[in-house]
Amino acid sequence: MDSVDIRQRVRRVDAALAGMYGPRVLRPRGDALGTLVHTILTQNTSDANSDRTFAALRAAYPDWEALARAPAGDIAKVIRTGGLADIKANRLKQVLETVRSCAGRLDLGFLSELSDEEAFDYLTSLPGVGPKTAACVLLFALGRPVFPVDTHVHRVANRVGLVHTSGPAKTQEVLAPLVPPEIVYQFHMNMVTHGRRTCRAGKPRCEACSLAPGCEWAVRNG
């Protein structure tokens, strides 16, 4: 399947998912550093749990300087319910120190002056920040059409046959350039929803999926 075919199929999958879960409208948050911190907290936990953890973190440290000054052990206590607290606390400290060293302050506003590629390269240069996290910051905070791939998107994309890749990072590398910019947000959000509700890892609900007739996995296992 060439890139034109994949783009066309992406549009068909996007339309089908929008029919299942509704259209999505992007409203950029504008706070790139806050989005980065929040996205780090989402790793290996649910959205609801990460939201609570982020709220607890902001209540304990109302500004980024306070967070940067805090001992990693204290931060870990605040975010303990989000899982991997010690790893995430150290990562947050490292990221904030690197941002301040580079920008002279705890602010990622300068990303708006960079191209998508430059901003992506900068974010992925930060300690522990991978392609999905970088793409989430660019999409959700700045409204850039950069497509993030998590485990749900990776699973759905491979099952339906958009790609045949070994992991989320590779799926993002291959698929992201082929997603039309105007549907990046909707496609991402509905792919995630589909992976959680219908195309589940353990027991996909193919009988409830409008993608099933053209899905490689469903046809092979039906």
GROMACS .gro file of C-alpha atoms in nm:
model
  222
    1MET     CA    1   0.000   0.000   0.000
    2ASP     CA    2   0.155   0.332  -0.105
    3SER     CA    3   0.130   0.662   0.084
    4VAL     CA    4  -0.165   0.787  -0.123
    5ASP     CA    5  -0.361   0.470  -0.047
    6ILE     CA    6  -0.280   0.497   0.323
    7ARG     CA    7  -0.392   0.860   0.335
    8GLN     CA    8  -0.720   0.766   0.171
    9ARG     CA    9  -0.770   0.480   0.411
   10VAL     CA   10  -0.685   0.703   0.708
   11ARG     CA   11  -0.965   0.935   0.597
   12ARG     CA   12  -1.209   0.643   0.571
   13VAL     CA   13  -1.113   0.513   0.915
   14ASP     CA   14  -1.141   0.865   1.058
   15ALA     CA   15  -1.490   0.907   0.910
   16ALA     CA   16  -1.601   0.570   1.047
   17LEU     CA   17  -1.468   0.648   1.394
   18ALA     CA   18  -1.631   0.992   1.390
   19GLY     CA   19  -1.955   0.812   1.313
   20MET     CA   20  -1.904   0.592   1.620
   21TYR     CA   21  -1.773   0.849   1.867
   22GLY     CA   22  -1.859   1.187   1.719
   23PRO     CA   23  -1.653   1.474   1.578
   24ARG     CA   24  -1.374   1.629   1.783
   25VAL     CA   25  -1.276   1.995   1.792
   26LEU     CA   26  -0.929   2.096   1.910
   27ARG     CA   27  -0.906   2.374   2.167
   28PRO     CA   28  -0.533   2.425   2.233
   29ARG     CA   29  -0.444   2.477   2.599
   30GLY     CA   30  -0.162   2.718   2.527
   31ASP     CA   31   0.051   2.611   2.825
   32ALA     CA   32   0.325   2.396   2.672
   33LEU     CA   33   0.519   2.338   2.994
   34GLY     CA   34   0.205   2.251   3.189
   35THR     CA   35   0.100   2.012   2.913
   36LEU     CA   36   0.444   1.852   2.918
   37VAL     CA   37   0.427   1.798   3.294
   38HIS     CA   38   0.074   1.662   3.268
   39THR     CA   39   0.169   1.426   2.985
   40ILE     CA   40   0.461   1.287   3.185
   41LEU     CA   41   0.214   1.213   3.465
   42THR     CA   42  -0.015   1.022   3.225
   43GLN     CA   43   0.242   0.752   3.165
   44ASN     CA   44   0.119   0.411   3.284
   45THR     CA   45  -0.201   0.543   3.437
   46SER     CA   46  -0.554   0.645   3.338
   47ASP     CA   47  -0.654   0.994   3.226
   48ALA     CA   48  -0.873   1.042   3.533
   49ASN     CA   49  -0.592   0.937   3.763
   50SER     CA   50  -0.339   1.160   3.589
   51ASP     CA   51  -0.580   1.454   3.609
   52ARG     CA   52  -0.612   1.406   3.985
   53THR     CA   53  -0.236   1.370   4.020
   54PHE     CA   54  -0.174   1.686   3.818
   55ALA     CA   55  -0.426   1.878   4.030
   56ALA     CA   56  -0.252   1.755   4.348
   57LEU     CA   57   0.085   1.858   4.206
   58ARG     CA   58  -0.036   2.209   4.119
   59ALA     CA   59  -0.195   2.247   4.463
   60ALA     CA   60   0.132   2.150   4.631
   61TYR     CA   61   0.351   2.355   4.393
   62PRO     CA   62   0.155   2.649   4.251
   63ASP     CA   63   0.439   2.760   4.022
   64TRP     CA   64   0.708   2.574   3.831
   65GLU     CA   65   0.989   2.729   4.031
   66ALA     CA   66   0.845   2.578   4.348
   67LEU     CA   67   0.829   2.239   4.177
   68ALA     CA   68   1.184   2.272   4.046
   69ARG     CA   69   1.316   2.355   4.396
   70ALA     CA   70   1.132   2.070   4.568
   71PRO     CA   71   1.319   1.750   4.656
   72ALA     CA   72   1.230   1.460   4.430
   73GLY     CA   73   1.118   1.258   4.730
   74ASP     CA   74   0.862   1.521   4.827
   75ILE     CA   75   0.730   1.538   4.471
   76ALA     CA   76   0.700   1.159   4.464
   77LYS     CA   77   0.481   1.166   4.775
   78VAL     CA   78   0.244   1.413   4.610
   79ILE     CA   79   0.210   1.212   4.287
   80ARG     CA   80   0.220   0.865   4.445
   81THR     CA   81  -0.135   0.772   4.336
   82GLY     CA   82  -0.040   0.816   3.969
   83GLY     CA   83   0.206   0.526   3.970
   84LEU     CA   84   0.581   0.520   3.901
   85ALA     CA   85   0.607   0.817   4.138
   86ASP     CA   86   0.982   0.802   4.200
   87ILE     CA   87   1.063   0.776   3.828
   88LYS     CA   88   0.823   1.056   3.734
   89ALA     CA   89   0.942   1.285   4.014
   90ASN     CA   90   1.303   1.255   3.903
   91ARG     CA   91   1.203   1.300   3.540
   92LEU     CA   92   1.009   1.617   3.620
   93LYS     CA   93   1.309   1.758   3.805
   94GLN     CA   94   1.542   1.676   3.515
   95VAL     CA   95   1.307   1.825   3.255
   96LEU     CA   96   1.259   2.149   3.448
   97GLU     CA   97   1.632   2.187   3.506
   98THR     CA   98   1.702   2.130   3.136
   99VAL     CA   99   1.436   2.378   3.024
  100ARG     CA  100   1.568   2.645   3.258
  101SER     CA  101   1.924   2.582   3.146
  102CYS     CA  102   1.825   2.616   2.781
  103ALA     CA  103   1.565   2.895   2.796
  104GLY     CA  104   1.689   3.083   3.101
  105ARG     CA  105   1.349   3.037   3.268
  106LEU     CA  106   1.081   2.777   3.321
  107ASP     CA  107   0.877   2.851   3.012
  108LEU     CA  108   0.831   2.678   2.677
  109GLY     CA  109   0.673   2.977   2.507
  110PHE     CA  110   0.964   2.992   2.264
  111LEU     CA  111   0.833   2.675   2.096
  112SER     CA  112   0.576   2.889   1.915
  113GLU     CA  113   0.863   3.048   1.722
  114LEU     CA  114   0.995   2.713   1.601
  115SER     CA  115   0.878   2.493   1.315
  116ASP     CA  116   0.696   2.171   1.399
  117GLU     CA  117   1.011   1.973   1.330
  118GLU     CA  118   1.235   2.202   1.536
  119ALA     CA  119   0.992   2.202   1.830
  120PHE     CA  120   0.958   1.823   1.812
  121ASP     CA  121   1.337   1.779   1.806
  122TYR     CA  122   1.377   2.009   2.105
  123LEU     CA  123   1.113   1.831   2.311
  124THR     CA  124   1.252   1.486   2.237
  125SER     CA  125   1.595   1.610   2.346
  126LEU     CA  126   1.459   1.657   2.700
  127PRO     CA  127   1.528   1.379   2.954
  128GLY     CA  128   1.276   1.096   2.921
  129VAL     CA  129   1.058   1.274   2.663
  130GLY     CA  130   0.971   1.043   2.376
  131PRO     CA  131   0.791   1.104   2.046
  132LYS     CA  132   0.440   1.051   2.185
  133THR     CA  133   0.491   1.300   2.469
  134ALA     CA  134   0.645   1.556   2.233
  135ALA     CA  135   0.358   1.520   1.987
  136CYS     CA  136   0.102   1.557   2.268
  137VAL     CA  137   0.259   1.886   2.376
  138LEU     CA  138   0.263   2.022   2.022
  139LEU     CA  139  -0.092   1.910   1.946
  140PHE     CA  140  -0.276   1.979   2.272
  141ALA     CA  141  -0.089   2.290   2.385
  142LEU     CA  142   0.005   2.461   2.059
  143GLY     CA  143  -0.251   2.321   1.815
  144ARG     CA  144   0.020   2.191   1.583
  145PRO     CA  145  -0.093   1.904   1.353
  146VAL     CA  146   0.153   1.652   1.499
  147PHE     CA  147   0.004   1.306   1.545
  148PRO     CA  148   0.073   1.126   1.878
  149VAL     CA  149   0.067   0.747   1.895
  150ASP     CA  150   0.007   0.565   2.222
  151THR     CA  151  -0.050   0.194   2.277
  152HIS     CA  152  -0.418   0.223   2.176
  153VAL     CA  153  -0.345   0.403   1.850
  154HIS     CA  154  -0.064   0.158   1.775
  155ARG     CA  155  -0.289  -0.143   1.834
  156VAL     CA  156  -0.582  -0.013   1.627
  157ALA     CA  157  -0.361   0.107   1.340
  158ASN     CA  158  -0.193  -0.234   1.314
  159ARG     CA  159  -0.511  -0.435   1.350
  160VAL     CA  160  -0.695  -0.251   1.076
  161GLY     CA  161  -0.386  -0.265   0.857
  162LEU     CA  162  -0.287   0.100   0.826
  163VAL     CA  163   0.065   0.000   0.928
  164HIS     CA  164   0.254  -0.313   1.028
  165THR     CA  165   0.493  -0.194   1.294
  166SER     CA  166   0.660  -0.326   1.608
  167GLY     CA  167   0.576  -0.052   1.858
  168PRO     CA  168   0.411   0.288   1.914
  169ALA     CA  169   0.725   0.491   1.835
  170LYS     CA  170   0.764   0.318   1.498
  171THR     CA  171   0.393   0.355   1.426
  172GLN     CA  172   0.419   0.728   1.493
  173GLU     CA  173   0.723   0.757   1.268
  174VAL     CA  174   0.545   0.580   0.980
  175LEU     CA  175   0.185   0.695   1.022
  176ALA     CA  176   0.214   1.055   1.146
  177PRO     CA  177   0.332   1.202   0.812
  178LEU     CA  178   0.035   1.037   0.638
  179VAL     CA  179  -0.243   1.177   0.857
  180PRO     CA  180  -0.399   1.485   0.691
  181PRO     CA  181  -0.336   1.789   0.914
  182GLU     CA  182  -0.701   1.886   0.941
  183ILE     CA  183  -0.799   1.553   1.102
  184VAL     CA  184  -0.497   1.493   1.325
  185TYR     CA  185  -0.675   1.579   1.652
  186GLN     CA  186  -1.002   1.403   1.573
  187PHE     CA  187  -0.828   1.094   1.439
  188HIS     CA  188  -0.599   1.069   1.742
  189MET     CA  189  -0.876   1.114   1.997
  190ASN     CA  190  -1.114   0.870   1.832
  191MET     CA  191  -0.842   0.611   1.777
  192VAL     CA  192  -0.764   0.627   2.150
  193THR     CA  193  -1.133   0.600   2.238
  194HIS     CA  194  -1.175   0.310   1.998
  195GLY     CA  195  -0.880   0.127   2.153
  196ARG     CA  196  -1.024   0.169   2.500
  197ARG     CA  197  -1.388   0.091   2.433
  198THR     CA  198  -1.402  -0.140   2.134
  199CYS     CA  199  -1.068  -0.256   1.991
  200ARG     CA  200  -0.947  -0.362   2.332
  201ALA     CA  201  -0.617  -0.540   2.381
  202GLY     CA  202  -0.750  -0.858   2.539
  203LYS     CA  203  -1.092  -0.904   2.386
  204PRO     CA  204  -1.182  -0.670   2.097
  205ARG     CA  205  -1.554  -0.616   2.039
  206CYS     CA  206  -1.549  -0.670   1.664
  207GLU     CA  207  -1.927  -0.723   1.657
  208ALA     CA  208  -1.971  -0.359   1.764
  209CYS     CA  209  -1.707  -0.214   1.530
  210SER     CA  210  -1.792  -0.041   1.204
  211LEU     CA  211  -1.432  -0.099   1.089
  212ALA     CA  212  -1.462  -0.477   1.113
  213PRO     CA  213  -1.555  -0.551   0.749
  214GLY     CA  214  -1.227  -0.401   0.626
  215CYS     CA  215  -1.013  -0.479   0.931
  216GLU     CA  216  -0.729  -0.725   0.874
  217TRP     CA  217  -0.743  -0.854   1.231
  218ALA     CA  218  -1.122  -0.900   1.234
  219VAL     CA  219  -1.124  -1.078   0.897
  220ARG     CA  220  -0.838  -1.304   1.001
  221ASN     CA  221  -0.987  -1.391   1.340
  222GLY     CA  222  -1.358  -1.375   1.260
   0.00000   0.00000   0.00000
